[in-house]
Amino acid sequence: MPDTNALEALIQSLRCLPGVGIKSAQRMAFHLLQHNRAGAQTLAKALLQATEHIQHCDRCHTFTEALICATCLDQRRDASKLCVVETPADQSAVERTGAYRGYYFVLMGKLSPLDGIGPKDIGLKKLFDRALDGSVHEVILATNFTAEGEATAHVISEGLKSRGLHLTRLARGVPVGSELEYVDLGTIAHALVDRR
Amino acid sequence: MPDTNALEALIQSLRCLPGVGIKSAQRMAFHLLQHNRAGAQTLAKALLQATEHIQHCDRCHTFTEALICATCLDQRRDASKLCVVETPADQSAVERTGAYRGYYFVLMGKLSPLDGIGPKDIGLKKLFDRALDGSVHEVILATNFTAEGEATAHVISEGLKSRGLHLTRLARGVPVGSELEYVDLGTIAHALVDRR
């Protein structure tokens, strides 16, 4: 390698990005230095800005630069509904459907004992306080339909079910536009049980 | 998405990394903010340091923080040999073999007309000046054995062949440890022609 500590430091620090190993980090470093130094500087400033200013919303736990995020401050939403999602990207997906106008709670993760992620890491205490603040009547569990997502939904519903809240889960079923022949059997079984 | 311009800016600027689309950029941004803010700040500083201090070696064109890189300053090397490689990573691979003790010229790329990369972008003029500075007797073309690498080697040898230099190319042949049955036919054909 070239005798430059700055380059070595850059390659090592690029490895903190998820999914980036030593080869990708080298490729990224060479690309930035050779073809896009302006982009590298913009990225550096964006990283500093973001780590300095972004915190968690005091009500829904999502990322925000304010104390309370804009979604939580939106008075036109239905205060009786609280939708629990794993990530801001999931929240964005639900929001884009246009079919939901309540509030959110963003776990910023999921229970994953194998990775050492327990109830404290995903703010369950904060979620329970929020769900029991008196305004919420229905909690919609919109965690992913993966093993960890299901387990997370289960733990939340166990914690809230005796507290007089209406707990619902996103419906499982056949995706729009799909042909039964190509849908996995577990999905068809769920769609049969939940038929309407 | 959460209402944070700093987050949006971070996601957009992560897309300047090669191979990173919108989904990966989101995943990276969430990961850094949620799990590794210290890493993000280290990365930001490394980016700024690198873009500020790293330049091209005046002799071999590789990345260095000095005017001339340590390899070019190493007096114990054989000044009659110049090995031409595409990238610092390729140089590192040749260096690690321990089989070469001459100097290098790093093109920092390869001719690729489809991507608009011509002779000027890979410093061919500088290479020719270096090869014809009087000390070099042999130029070893160690560009990759891809279409672009071969074309680059061809252009360099065309430019230098009438100037009294000994031009060589890395040998093509069967890789160490491989079984003929699984080696592609082009490689076996080359190994037959170049048999010794």
Coordinates of C-alpha atoms in Angstrom, one line a residue:
Chain A
M1 CA 0.0 0.0 0.0
P2 CA 1.1 3.6 -0.5
D3 CA 2.9 5.1 2.5
T4 CA 0.1 7.3 3.7
N5 CA -1.4 7.1 7.2
A6 CA -4.3 9.3 6.2
L7 CA -5.3 6.7 3.5
E8 CA -4.9 3.8 5.9
A9 CA -7.0 5.7 8.5
L10 CA -9.7 6.4 5.9
I11 CA -9.8 2.7 4.8
Q12 CA -10.1 1.5 8.4
S13 CA -12.8 4.1 9.3
L14 CA -14.9 3.2 6.2
R15 CA -15.1 -0.3 7.7
C16 CA -17.5 1.1 10.4
L17 CA -20.2 1.2 7.7
P18 CA -22.4 -1.9 7.7
G19 CA -21.6 -4.5 5.0
V20 CA -18.2 -2.9 4.2
G21 CA -15.2 -5.1 4.4
I22 CA -11.5 -4.4 3.7
K23 CA -11.8 -4.7 -0.1
S24 CA -14.9 -2.5 -0.4
A25 CA -13.3 0.1 2.0
Q26 CA -10.2 0.2 -0.2
R27 CA -12.3 0.6 -3.3
M28 CA -14.4 3.4 -1.7
A29 CA -11.3 5.2 -0.5
F30 CA -9.5 5.1 -3.9
H31 CA -12.7 6.1 -5.6
L32 CA -13.3 9.1 -3.4
L33 CA -9.7 10.3 -3.6
Q34 CA -9.3 9.7 -7.3
H35 CA -12.7 10.8 -8.6
N36 CA -14.8 12.6 -5.9
R37 CA -12.9 14.6 -3.3
A38 CA -15.8 17.1 -3.2
G39 CA -18.2 14.3 -2.4
A40 CA -15.9 13.0 0.3
Q41 CA -15.8 16.5 2.0
T42 CA -19.6 16.8 1.7
L43 CA -20.0 13.4 3.3
A44 CA -17.6 14.4 6.1
K45 CA -19.6 17.5 6.9
A46 CA -22.9 15.6 6.7
L47 CA -21.6 13.0 9.2
L48 CA -20.5 15.7 11.6
Q49 CA -23.8 17.6 11.2
A50 CA -25.9 14.5 11.7
T51 CA -24.0 13.1 14.7
E52 CA -24.1 16.5 16.3
H53 CA -27.7 17.5 15.7
I54 CA -29.8 14.3 15.4
Q55 CA -31.3 13.0 18.5
H56 CA -34.4 10.8 19.4
C57 CA -37.9 12.3 19.5
D58 CA -39.0 12.6 23.0
R59 CA -42.4 11.1 22.2
C60 CA -41.9 8.6 19.4
H61 CA -38.2 7.8 19.6
T62 CA -37.5 8.4 15.9
F63 CA -34.6 10.6 14.7
T64 CA -35.2 14.3 14.8
E65 CA -33.3 17.5 15.1
A66 CA -35.9 19.0 17.5
L67 CA -37.1 17.8 20.9
I68 CA -40.3 16.5 19.4
C69 CA -40.5 15.4 15.7
A70 CA -42.9 17.0 13.2
T71 CA -45.1 13.9 13.0
C72 CA -45.7 13.9 16.8
L73 CA -46.4 17.7 16.6
D74 CA -49.0 17.3 13.8
Q75 CA -52.3 18.1 15.6
R76 CA -54.5 16.8 12.8
R77 CA -53.6 13.2 13.4
D78 CA -55.8 10.7 15.2
A79 CA -54.5 10.6 18.8
S80 CA -56.3 7.4 19.6
K81 CA -54.0 5.3 17.3
L82 CA -50.4 4.4 17.9
C83 CA -48.5 2.4 15.2
V84 CA -45.4 0.6 16.4
V85 CA -42.7 0.1 13.8
E86 CA -39.1 -1.0 13.9
T87 CA -37.3 1.7 11.9
P88 CA -37.9 5.2 10.4
A89 CA -37.8 3.4 7.0
D90 CA -40.8 1.2 8.1
Q91 CA -42.6 4.3 9.3
S92 CA -42.0 6.0 6.0
A93 CA -43.5 2.9 4.2
V94 CA -46.6 3.0 6.3
E95 CA -46.9 6.8 5.9
R96 CA -46.6 6.6 2.1
T97 CA -49.7 4.2 1.9
G98 CA -51.8 7.2 3.0
A99 CA -54.0 4.7 4.8
Y100 CA -53.0 5.7 8.3
R101 CA -53.3 9.0 10.0
G102 CA -52.5 8.2 13.6
Y103 CA -49.2 8.6 15.5
Y104 CA -46.1 6.4 15.6
F105 CA -43.7 4.8 18.0
V106 CA -40.4 3.9 16.3
L107 CA -38.5 1.1 18.2
M108 CA -35.2 1.9 16.3
G109 CA -34.5 -1.9 16.3
K110 CA -36.0 -5.2 17.3
L111 CA -35.5 -7.6 20.1
S112 CA -32.7 -9.9 19.2
P113 CA -31.2 -11.8 22.1
L114 CA -28.5 -13.4 19.9
D115 CA -27.2 -9.9 19.1
G116 CA -27.6 -8.9 22.7
I117 CA -30.5 -6.5 22.0
G118 CA -33.0 -6.6 24.8
P119 CA -36.1 -4.6 25.9
K120 CA -34.0 -1.6 27.1
D121 CA -32.2 -1.2 23.8
I122 CA -35.5 -0.7 21.9
G123 CA -37.1 1.6 24.4
L124 CA -40.0 -0.6 25.5
K125 CA -40.4 1.3 28.7
K126 CA -40.8 4.5 26.8
L127 CA -43.3 2.8 24.4
F128 CA -45.4 1.5 27.4
D129 CA -45.5 5.0 29.0
R130 CA -46.5 6.5 25.6
A131 CA -49.2 3.8 25.0
L132 CA -50.6 4.3 28.5
D133 CA -50.7 8.1 28.5
G134 CA -54.5 8.1 28.2
S135 CA -55.0 9.3 24.7
V136 CA -54.2 6.0 22.9
H137 CA -56.9 3.5 22.5
E138 CA -55.5 1.2 19.8
V139 CA -51.9 0.0 19.4
I140 CA -51.1 -1.3 15.9
L141 CA -48.1 -3.6 16.0
A142 CA -46.4 -3.1 12.6
T143 CA -43.1 -4.8 13.3
N144 CA -41.7 -7.0 10.5
F145 CA -43.0 -10.5 9.9
T146 CA -39.6 -12.0 10.7
A147 CA -38.7 -14.2 13.7
E148 CA -37.4 -11.1 15.6
G149 CA -40.2 -8.9 14.5
E150 CA -42.8 -11.4 15.6
A151 CA -41.1 -11.9 19.0
T152 CA -40.9 -8.1 19.5
A153 CA -44.7 -7.8 18.7
H154 CA -45.3 -10.7 21.1
V155 CA -43.4 -9.0 24.0
I156 CA -45.1 -5.7 23.4
S157 CA -48.6 -7.3 23.4
E158 CA -47.8 -9.3 26.5
G159 CA -46.8 -6.0 28.2
L160 CA -49.9 -4.1 27.2
K161 CA -52.8 -6.6 26.8
S162 CA -54.1 -6.3 30.4
R163 CA -54.2 -2.5 30.3
G164 CA -57.4 -1.9 28.4
L165 CA -55.8 -1.1 25.0
H166 CA -57.0 -2.5 21.7
L167 CA -54.0 -4.4 20.3
T168 CA -53.9 -5.2 16.6
R169 CA -51.3 -6.6 14.2
L170 CA -50.9 -5.9 10.5
A171 CA -52.8 -8.5 8.5
R172 CA -50.8 -11.3 7.0
G173 CA -52.0 -12.4 3.6
V174 CA -51.3 -12.7 -0.1
P175 CA -49.5 -9.6 -1.5
V176 CA -51.3 -7.4 -4.0
G177 CA -50.5 -8.5 -7.6
S178 CA -49.2 -11.9 -6.8
E179 CA -50.2 -15.3 -8.2
L180 CA -51.1 -18.0 -5.6
E181 CA -48.9 -20.5 -7.4
Y182 CA -45.8 -18.5 -6.5
V183 CA -46.8 -17.4 -2.9
D184 CA -45.2 -19.4 -0.1
L185 CA -47.4 -21.9 1.8
G186 CA -47.1 -20.2 5.2
T187 CA -48.6 -17.0 3.6
I188 CA -51.4 -18.8 2.0
A189 CA -52.2 -20.6 5.2
H190 CA -52.4 -17.3 7.1
A191 CA -54.5 -15.8 4.3
L192 CA -56.9 -18.7 4.6
V193 CA -57.2 -18.4 8.4
D194 CA -57.7 -14.6 8.2
R195 CA -60.1 -14.8 5.2
R196 CA -62.9 -12.2 5.2
Chain B
M1 CA -39.0 9.6 6.8
P2 CA -38.1 11.5 10.0
D3 CA -38.2 15.3 9.6
T4 CA -34.5 15.9 9.7
N5 CA -32.6 17.6 7.0
A6 CA -29.3 16.5 8.5
L7 CA -30.4 12.9 8.1
E8 CA -31.6 13.4 4.6
A9 CA -28.2 15.2 3.8
L10 CA -26.3 12.3 5.3
I11 CA -28.2 9.7 3.3
Q12 CA -27.7 11.6 0.0
S13 CA -24.0 12.2 0.7
L14 CA -23.4 8.5 1.5
R15 CA -24.6 7.7 -2.1
C16 CA -21.3 9.2 -3.4
L17 CA -19.7 5.9 -2.2
P18 CA -19.3 3.4 -5.1
G19 CA -21.9 0.7 -5.0
V20 CA -24.1 2.4 -2.5
G21 CA -27.7 3.1 -3.6
I22 CA -30.6 4.7 -1.7
K23 CA -31.5 1.6 0.4
S24 CA -27.9 0.9 1.5
A25 CA -27.3 4.6 2.2
Q26 CA -30.4 4.6 4.5
R27 CA -29.2 1.5 6.3
M28 CA -25.7 3.0 6.7
A29 CA -27.1 6.3 8.1
F30 CA -29.4 4.6 10.6
H31 CA -26.7 2.2 11.7
L32 CA -24.2 5.0 12.3
L33 CA -26.7 7.2 14.2
Q34 CA -28.1 4.4 16.2
H35 CA -25.1 2.3 17.0
N36 CA -21.9 4.0 16.1
R37 CA -21.8 7.8 16.3
A38 CA -18.1 7.7 17.4
G39 CA -17.3 5.7 14.3
A40 CA -19.2 8.3 12.2
Q41 CA -17.1 11.1 13.6
T42 CA -13.9 9.2 13.1
L43 CA -14.9 8.6 9.5
A44 CA -15.7 12.3 9.0
K45 CA -12.3 13.3 10.4
A46 CA -10.5 10.6 8.3
L47 CA -12.3 11.9 5.1
L48 CA -11.3 15.5 5.8
Q49 CA -7.7 14.5 6.6
A50 CA -7.4 12.3 3.5
T51 CA -8.9 14.8 1.1
E52 CA -6.7 17.6 2.5
H53 CA -3.3 15.8 2.7
I54 CA -3.3 13.0 0.1
Q55 CA -1.9 13.9 -3.3
H56 CA -0.1 12.0 -6.1
C57 CA 3.5 11.1 -5.9
D58 CA 5.5 13.2 -8.3
R59 CA 7.4 10.2 -9.6
C60 CA 5.0 7.2 -9.6
H61 CA 1.6 8.9 -9.4
T62 CA 0.4 6.8 -6.4
F63 CA -1.3 8.4 -3.3
T64 CA 1.1 9.9 -0.8
E65 CA 1.2 12.6 1.8
A66 CA 4.7 13.7 0.7
L67 CA 5.9 15.1 -2.6
I68 CA 7.6 11.8 -3.4
C69 CA 6.3 8.5 -1.9
A70 CA 8.5 6.2 0.3
T71 CA 8.7 3.5 -2.4
C72 CA 10.2 6.0 -4.9
L73 CA 12.6 7.3 -2.2
D74 CA 13.9 3.8 -1.4
Q75 CA 17.5 3.9 -2.8
R76 CA 18.0 0.1 -2.4
R77 CA 15.6 -0.7 -5.3
D78 CA 16.7 -1.6 -8.8
A79 CA 16.4 1.6 -10.8
S80 CA 16.5 -0.2 -14.1
K81 CA 13.1 -1.8 -13.6
L82 CA 9.7 0.0 -13.7
C83 CA 6.5 -2.0 -13.1
V84 CA 3.3 -0.4 -14.4
V85 CA 0.2 -1.2 -12.4
E86 CA -3.4 0.1 -12.4
T87 CA -4.0 0.8 -8.7
P88 CA -2.2 1.1 -5.4
A89 CA -3.9 -2.2 -4.4
D90 CA -2.3 -3.9 -7.4
Q91 CA 1.1 -2.4 -6.4
S92 CA 0.6 -3.8 -3.0
A93 CA -0.1 -7.3 -4.4
V94 CA 3.1 -7.2 -6.5
E95 CA 5.0 -5.9 -3.5
R96 CA 3.8 -8.6 -1.2
T97 CA 5.1 -11.4 -3.5
G98 CA 8.6 -10.3 -2.5
A99 CA 9.7 -11.2 -6.1
Y100 CA 10.2 -7.6 -7.4
R101 CA 12.5 -5.0 -6.1
G102 CA 12.3 -2.3 -8.8
Y103 CA 10.2 0.9 -8.9
Y104 CA 6.6 1.3 -9.8
F105 CA 4.3 3.6 -11.8
V106 CA 0.7 3.6 -10.7
L107 CA -1.8 4.6 -13.4
M108 CA -4.6 5.1 -10.9
G109 CA -7.0 3.7 -13.4
K110 CA -7.1 2.2 -16.9
L111 CA -8.0 3.3 -20.4
S112 CA -11.8 2.9 -20.7
P113 CA -13.2 4.9 -23.6
L114 CA -16.8 3.9 -22.7
D115 CA -16.4 5.6 -19.4
G116 CA -14.6 8.5 -21.0
I117 CA -11.3 7.7 -19.5
G118 CA -8.5 8.5 -22.0
P119 CA -4.7 8.6 -21.9
K120 CA -4.7 12.0 -20.0
D121 CA -6.7 10.6 -17.1
I122 CA -4.3 7.9 -16.4
G123 CA -1.1 10.0 -16.7
L124 CA 0.4 8.3 -19.7
K125 CA 2.5 11.4 -20.5
K126 CA 4.0 11.3 -17.0
L127 CA 4.6 7.5 -17.4
F128 CA 6.4 8.0 -20.7
D129 CA 8.6 10.8 -19.2
R130 CA 9.4 8.5 -16.2
A131 CA 10.2 5.5 -18.4
L132 CA 12.5 7.6 -20.6
D133 CA 14.4 9.4 -17.8
G134 CA 17.5 7.3 -18.6
S135 CA 17.6 5.1 -15.6
V136 CA 14.9 2.6 -16.7
H137 CA 15.8 -0.3 -19.0
E138 CA 12.8 -2.6 -18.5
V139 CA 9.2 -1.7 -18.3
I140 CA 7.0 -4.5 -16.8
L141 CA 3.4 -4.1 -17.9
A142 CA 1.4 -5.4 -14.9
T143 CA -2.1 -4.1 -15.8
N144 CA -4.9 -6.5 -15.3
F145 CA -5.8 -9.2 -17.8
T146 CA -9.2 -7.7 -18.5
A147 CA -10.2 -6.1 -21.8
E148 CA -9.4 -2.5 -20.5
G149 CA -6.2 -3.7 -18.8
E150 CA -4.9 -5.4 -22.0
A151 CA -5.8 -2.3 -24.1
T152 CA -4.0 -0.1 -21.6
A153 CA -0.9 -2.3 -21.8
H154 CA -1.1 -2.3 -25.6
V155 CA -1.2 1.6 -25.8
I156 CA 1.7 1.9 -23.4
S157 CA 3.8 -0.6 -25.3
E158 CA 2.9 1.1 -28.6
G159 CA 4.1 4.4 -27.1
L160 CA 7.4 3.0 -25.8
K161 CA 8.5 0.2 -28.1
S162 CA 10.6 2.2 -30.5
R163 CA 12.5 4.0 -27.6
G164 CA 15.0 1.3 -26.8
L165 CA 13.3 0.0 -23.7
H166 CA 12.8 -3.7 -22.9
L167 CA 9.0 -4.1 -22.6
T168 CA 7.6 -7.2 -20.8
R169 CA 4.1 -8.3 -19.7
L170 CA 3.3 -10.5 -16.7
A171 CA 3.1 -14.1 -17.8
R172 CA -0.3 -15.6 -18.3
G173 CA -0.8 -19.2 -17.3
V174 CA -2.4 -21.7 -14.9
P175 CA -2.7 -20.3 -11.3
V176 CA -0.7 -22.0 -8.6
G177 CA -2.7 -24.7 -6.8
S178 CA -5.4 -25.1 -9.5
E179 CA -6.5 -28.2 -11.4
L180 CA -6.5 -28.1 -15.2
E181 CA -10.0 -29.5 -15.3
Y182 CA -11.4 -26.3 -13.7
V183 CA -9.2 -23.7 -15.4
D184 CA -10.8 -21.8 -18.3
L185 CA -9.7 -22.7 -21.8
G186 CA -8.3 -19.3 -22.7
T187 CA -5.9 -19.6 -19.7
I188 CA -4.8 -23.1 -20.7
A189 CA -4.3 -22.0 -24.4
H190 CA -2.0 -19.1 -23.2
A191 CA -0.2 -21.5 -20.8
L192 CA 0.5 -23.9 -23.8
V193 CA 1.8 -21.1 -26.0
D194 CA 4.0 -19.7 -23.3
R195 CA 5.2 -23.1 -22.1
R196 CA 8.8 -23.3 -20.9

